[in-house]
């Protein structure tokens, strides 16, 4: 078989070498595709692959309120102001507290009067007991003499009967005097204890009311909500919150994750472009509802595990929302 000769064709159009631009376009395309795929993985499974939780910065809170109806007269502090223990926070006026204090003082006066009378009676009873003992001894001696005469048939029955009656009444008066003395001493003891407790109650109530001045119970920072002058507060409600202690983060992570967290693990807390180092202090053994501050506008209520994270040094502002990542995987884009 004869091999055909290869034919060449010249179109007159010069060949151009393929440049490297398409190569870079392909690389950029593949990179964007990888980023898109990674974003899908992050949205769908990221929370279950690595520690990534939303959290909120908090401090321990002490609520300051009163145990009676009152009206705020003046507020001495501002939101976020640092206060020391015993520093005045606000002034109030309470008719209920004034009436209660007057009633307690009136009861103290009445009990003091009863105690004075009981002590006076107790001082007079020993002499009455001596007189009763003398009357009883005389009646008893007279009865014994008459009994001897009665045995010799020298005294009539009615005479011996009267002697027995006098001896019985004398003994009864003596026992009543002794019982009255014991009751008076017991009353004095009980009144003394009652008055002591009442005075402690008055002192505590007067100290708490302090003329209407309410002070901070701890060193800390005034919370974000303050009452206005004229606000009426009721028992069981708080007027001011004092934030105390070091700031910490409550982070919420899903249950059933592929990763594990333990107390003492190092984490990184992100607040915007700033990052803070911390350590897991406690892990709640139950799932808790995620607070509204951490839910999206279209999010539905969830229940997640709760981590308490103690920050090492600096901290974001209190009540700010943050993102928590494990320090070992904080660099991952998941």
Tab-separated table of C-alpha atoms in Angstrom, residues 61-306:
chain	number	residue	atom	x	y	z
A	61	UNK	CA	-25.211	41.209	88.662
A	62	UNK	CA	-26.489	42.358	92.041
A	63	UNK	CA	-30.008	43.801	91.990
A	64	UNK	CA	-30.689	46.623	94.433
A	65	UNK	CA	-34.249	47.081	95.636
A	66	UNK	CA	-36.300	47.659	98.774
A	67	UNK	CA	-38.809	45.638	100.783
A	68	UNK	CA	-41.476	48.332	100.885
A	69	UNK	CA	-43.316	50.687	98.577
A	70	UNK	CA	-41.267	53.794	97.911
A	71	UNK	CA	-40.864	56.722	95.534
A	72	UNK	CA	-37.503	57.650	94.032
A	73	UNK	CA	-36.541	61.172	95.066
A	74	UNK	CA	-33.069	61.527	93.519
A	75	UNK	CA	-30.549	59.413	91.583
A	76	UNK	CA	-26.871	59.971	92.391
A	77	UNK	CA	-25.219	57.763	89.751
A	78	UNK	CA	-25.151	57.381	85.968
A	79	UNK	CA	-25.224	54.358	83.698
A	80	UNK	CA	-21.858	52.623	83.556
A	81	UNK	CA	-20.458	54.595	86.523
A	82	UNK	CA	-18.070	52.739	88.814
A	83	UNK	CA	-19.206	52.693	92.439
A	84	UNK	CA	-17.777	51.420	95.686
A	85	UNK	CA	-19.556	49.479	98.383
A	86	UNK	CA	-21.530	51.846	100.630
A	87	UNK	CA	-21.622	54.653	98.064
A	88	UNK	CA	-25.089	56.303	97.788
A	89	UNK	CA	-27.007	55.273	94.654
A	90	UNK	CA	-30.366	56.968	95.046
A	91	UNK	CA	-32.659	58.516	97.643
A	92	UNK	CA	-36.260	57.550	98.230
A	93	UNK	CA	-39.232	58.350	100.409
A	94	UNK	CA	-41.548	55.706	101.816
A	95	UNK	CA	-44.601	56.268	103.983
A	96	UNK	CA	-44.858	52.500	104.460
A	97	UNK	CA	-41.337	52.319	105.861
A	98	UNK	CA	-41.975	55.283	108.165
A	99	UNK	CA	-45.200	53.749	109.471
A	100	UNK	CA	-43.511	50.391	109.968
A	101	UNK	CA	-40.651	51.970	111.901
A	102	UNK	CA	-43.070	53.918	114.130
A	103	UNK	CA	-45.112	50.760	114.788
A	104	UNK	CA	-41.997	48.805	115.738
A	105	UNK	CA	-40.885	51.553	118.097
A	106	UNK	CA	-44.362	51.648	119.686
A	107	UNK	CA	-44.235	47.897	120.250
A	108	UNK	CA	-40.814	48.301	121.843
A	109	UNK	CA	-42.194	50.885	124.281
A	110	UNK	CA	-45.125	48.629	125.188
A	111	UNK	CA	-42.838	45.672	125.810
A	112	UNK	CA	-40.521	47.855	127.899
A	113	UNK	CA	-43.512	48.884	130.031
A	114	UNK	CA	-44.530	45.248	130.537
A	115	UNK	CA	-40.953	44.360	131.444
A	116	UNK	CA	-40.799	47.162	134.017
A	117	UNK	CA	-44.065	45.994	135.617
A	118	UNK	CA	-42.914	42.379	135.631
A	119	UNK	CA	-39.652	43.340	137.329
A	120	UNK	CA	-41.513	45.403	139.962
A	121	UNK	CA	-43.813	42.473	140.651
A	122	UNK	CA	-40.890	40.090	140.869
A	123	UNK	CA	-39.175	42.354	143.429
A	124	UNK	CA	-42.281	42.384	145.662
A	125	UNK	CA	-43.054	38.668	145.491
A	126	UNK	CA	-40.176	37.422	147.699
A	127	UNK	CA	-41.587	39.414	150.641
A	128	UNK	CA	-45.078	38.067	149.950
A	129	UNK	CA	-43.642	34.565	149.875
A	130	UNK	CA	-42.019	35.139	153.283
A	131	UNK	CA	-45.326	36.347	154.745
A	132	UNK	CA	-47.162	33.410	153.192
A	133	UNK	CA	-44.580	31.020	154.643
A	134	UNK	CA	-45.020	32.571	158.087
A	135	UNK	CA	-48.841	32.301	157.874
A	136	UNK	CA	-48.578	28.733	156.705
A	137	UNK	CA	-46.141	27.844	159.500
A	138	UNK	CA	-48.442	29.435	162.111
A	139	UNK	CA	-51.530	27.698	160.708
A	140	UNK	CA	-49.691	24.395	160.546
A	141	UNK	CA	-48.430	24.697	164.134
A	142	UNK	CA	-51.903	25.638	165.366
A	143	UNK	CA	-53.422	22.682	163.525
A	144	UNK	CA	-50.895	20.277	165.085
A	145	UNK	CA	-51.736	21.578	168.577
A	146	UNK	CA	-55.456	21.296	167.970
A	147	UNK	CA	-54.964	17.807	166.538
A	148	UNK	CA	-53.373	16.689	169.817
A	149	UNK	CA	-56.261	18.186	171.771
A	150	UNK	CA	-58.726	16.608	169.382
A	151	UNK	CA	-57.163	13.210	169.977
A	152	UNK	CA	-57.792	13.728	173.707
A	153	UNK	CA	-61.402	14.715	172.968
A	154	UNK	CA	-60.769	18.236	174.239
A	155	UNK	CA	-61.677	20.074	170.978
A	156	UNK	CA	-64.894	19.968	169.023
A	157	UNK	CA	-65.025	18.859	165.397
A	158	UNK	CA	-65.921	22.308	164.057
A	159	UNK	CA	-62.837	23.840	165.689
A	160	UNK	CA	-60.491	21.307	164.169
A	161	UNK	CA	-62.291	21.779	160.836
A	162	UNK	CA	-61.652	25.509	160.868
A	163	UNK	CA	-57.987	24.916	161.682
A	164	UNK	CA	-57.643	22.509	158.764
A	165	UNK	CA	-59.313	25.049	156.456
A	166	UNK	CA	-56.968	27.856	157.601
A	167	UNK	CA	-53.923	25.612	157.098
A	168	UNK	CA	-55.110	24.671	153.597
A	169	UNK	CA	-55.716	28.275	152.565
A	170	UNK	CA	-52.312	29.344	153.936
A	171	UNK	CA	-50.607	26.575	151.975
A	172	UNK	CA	-52.563	27.501	148.847
A	173	UNK	CA	-51.548	31.176	149.176
A	174	UNK	CA	-47.902	30.150	149.608
A	175	UNK	CA	-47.950	27.970	146.470
A	176	UNK	CA	-49.681	30.736	144.495
A	177	UNK	CA	-47.052	33.248	145.596
A	178	UNK	CA	-44.223	30.888	144.577
A	179	UNK	CA	-45.927	30.206	141.224
A	180	UNK	CA	-46.397	33.948	140.650
A	181	UNK	CA	-42.735	34.518	141.365
A	182	UNK	CA	-41.689	31.814	138.880
A	183	UNK	CA	-44.093	33.190	136.248
A	184	UNK	CA	-42.771	36.713	136.766
A	185	UNK	CA	-39.172	35.567	136.271
A	186	UNK	CA	-40.121	33.591	133.170
A	187	UNK	CA	-42.024	36.600	131.811
A	188	UNK	CA	-39.007	38.831	132.471
A	189	UNK	CA	-36.757	36.409	130.581
A	190	UNK	CA	-39.135	36.106	127.625
A	191	UNK	CA	-39.760	39.851	127.453
A	192	UNK	CA	-36.024	40.502	127.547
A	193	UNK	CA	-35.416	38.133	124.603
A	194	UNK	CA	-38.357	39.546	122.645
A	195	UNK	CA	-37.233	43.132	123.210
A	196	UNK	CA	-33.691	42.204	122.172
A	197	UNK	CA	-34.914	40.667	118.912
A	198	UNK	CA	-37.242	43.603	118.276
A	199	UNK	CA	-34.428	46.089	118.809
A	200	UNK	CA	-32.236	44.200	116.339
A	201	UNK	CA	-35.079	44.311	113.822
A	202	UNK	CA	-35.467	48.057	114.383
A	203	UNK	CA	-31.719	48.599	114.016
A	204	UNK	CA	-31.568	46.559	110.808
A	205	UNK	CA	-34.646	48.262	109.373
A	206	UNK	CA	-33.365	51.710	110.310
A	207	UNK	CA	-29.975	50.866	108.793
A	208	UNK	CA	-31.594	49.605	105.586
A	209	UNK	CA	-33.870	52.611	105.286
A	210	UNK	CA	-31.149	55.025	106.450
A	211	UNK	CA	-33.415	58.005	106.068
A	212	UNK	CA	-34.223	56.995	102.511
A	213	UNK	CA	-30.642	56.692	101.205
A	214	UNK	CA	-29.879	53.462	99.318
A	215	UNK	CA	-26.218	52.504	98.928
A	216	UNK	CA	-24.373	50.045	96.726
A	217	UNK	CA	-23.940	46.615	98.366
A	218	UNK	CA	-20.779	45.809	96.356
A	219	UNK	CA	-17.974	47.363	94.359
A	220	UNK	CA	-18.935	47.426	90.718
A	221	UNK	CA	-20.453	49.261	87.790
A	222	UNK	CA	-23.965	50.653	87.508
A	223	UNK	CA	-26.113	48.741	85.015
A	224	UNK	CA	-27.689	50.172	81.875
A	225	UNK	CA	-31.159	50.820	83.363
A	226	UNK	CA	-31.735	53.538	85.960
A	227	UNK	CA	-34.975	54.824	87.506
A	228	UNK	CA	-36.114	58.407	87.177
A	229	UNK	CA	-37.076	60.662	90.103
A	230	UNK	CA	-40.724	60.059	90.823
A	231	UNK	CA	-40.596	56.366	89.902
A	232	UNK	CA	-42.569	54.168	92.292
A	233	UNK	CA	-40.917	50.871	93.197
A	234	UNK	CA	-42.682	47.964	94.878
A	235	UNK	CA	-41.416	45.198	97.160
A	236	UNK	CA	-39.737	42.419	95.221
A	237	UNK	CA	-38.725	44.632	92.294
A	238	UNK	CA	-35.241	46.051	91.763
A	239	UNK	CA	-34.472	49.642	90.932
A	240	UNK	CA	-30.792	49.417	89.998
A	241	UNK	CA	-28.433	46.624	88.958
A	242	UNK	CA	-24.772	46.722	89.949
A	243	UNK	CA	-22.399	44.713	87.753
A	244	UNK	CA	-19.543	43.278	89.759
A	245	UNK	CA	-16.623	40.915	89.295
A	246	UNK	CA	-14.541	40.256	86.177
A	247	UNK	CA	-16.271	40.140	82.788
A	248	UNK	CA	-16.937	36.689	81.361
A	249	UNK	CA	-18.557	35.268	78.246
A	250	UNK	CA	-21.564	32.978	78.035
A	251	UNK	CA	-21.210	31.120	74.741
A	252	UNK	CA	-23.909	28.937	73.180
A	253	UNK	CA	-22.868	25.947	71.066
A	254	UNK	CA	-25.034	23.262	69.427
A	255	UNK	CA	-25.486	19.780	70.838
A	256	UNK	CA	-24.401	16.621	69.025
A	257	UNK	CA	-21.185	18.080	67.554
A	258	UNK	CA	-18.278	16.150	66.070
A	259	UNK	CA	-15.815	18.006	68.263
A	260	UNK	CA	-15.489	17.930	72.045
A	261	UNK	CA	-14.838	20.694	74.530
A	262	UNK	CA	-13.535	20.389	78.067
A	263	UNK	CA	-13.134	22.671	81.025
A	264	UNK	CA	-9.778	24.435	80.757
A	265	UNK	CA	-9.637	24.551	76.949
A	266	UNK	CA	-8.200	27.778	75.547
A	267	UNK	CA	-10.527	29.778	73.300
A	268	UNK	CA	-10.365	32.986	71.305
A	269	UNK	CA	-13.193	35.507	71.572
A	270	UNK	CA	-13.789	37.749	68.565
A	271	UNK	CA	-15.585	41.083	68.909
A	272	UNK	CA	-15.532	42.698	65.512
A	273	UNK	CA	-11.887	43.035	64.478
A	274	UNK	CA	-10.609	42.586	68.036
A	275	UNK	CA	-9.754	39.252	69.599
A	276	UNK	CA	-9.406	38.262	73.239
A	277	UNK	CA	-8.000	35.140	74.832
A	278	UNK	CA	-9.866	33.165	77.457
A	279	UNK	CA	-10.407	29.752	78.974
A	280	UNK	CA	-13.503	27.592	79.417
A	281	UNK	CA	-14.448	27.764	83.097
A	282	UNK	CA	-17.633	25.682	83.205
A	283	UNK	CA	-19.759	23.666	80.788
A	284	UNK	CA	-23.468	23.475	81.548
A	285	UNK	CA	-24.869	19.962	81.817
A	286	UNK	CA	-28.154	21.023	80.239
A	287	UNK	CA	-29.233	22.927	77.145
A	288	UNK	CA	-30.554	26.429	77.634
A	289	UNK	CA	-32.658	28.692	75.435
A	290	UNK	CA	-30.568	31.069	73.369
A	291	UNK	CA	-31.232	34.687	74.457
A	292	UNK	CA	-32.998	36.994	72.054
A	293	UNK	CA	-29.882	39.130	71.643
A	294	UNK	CA	-28.160	36.255	69.822
A	295	UNK	CA	-31.035	35.303	67.506
A	296	UNK	CA	-31.352	36.634	63.979
A	297	UNK	CA	-34.484	38.514	63.032
A	298	UNK	CA	-35.735	35.368	61.243
A	299	UNK	CA	-34.193	32.914	63.671
A	300	UNK	CA	-36.259	30.548	65.722
A	301	UNK	CA	-35.690	29.844	69.429
A	302	UNK	CA	-33.113	27.113	70.033
A	303	UNK	CA	-31.679	25.296	72.997
A	304	UNK	CA	-27.905	24.908	73.123
A	305	UNK	CA	-25.143	23.992	75.512
A	306	UNK	CA	-23.706	26.854	77.515
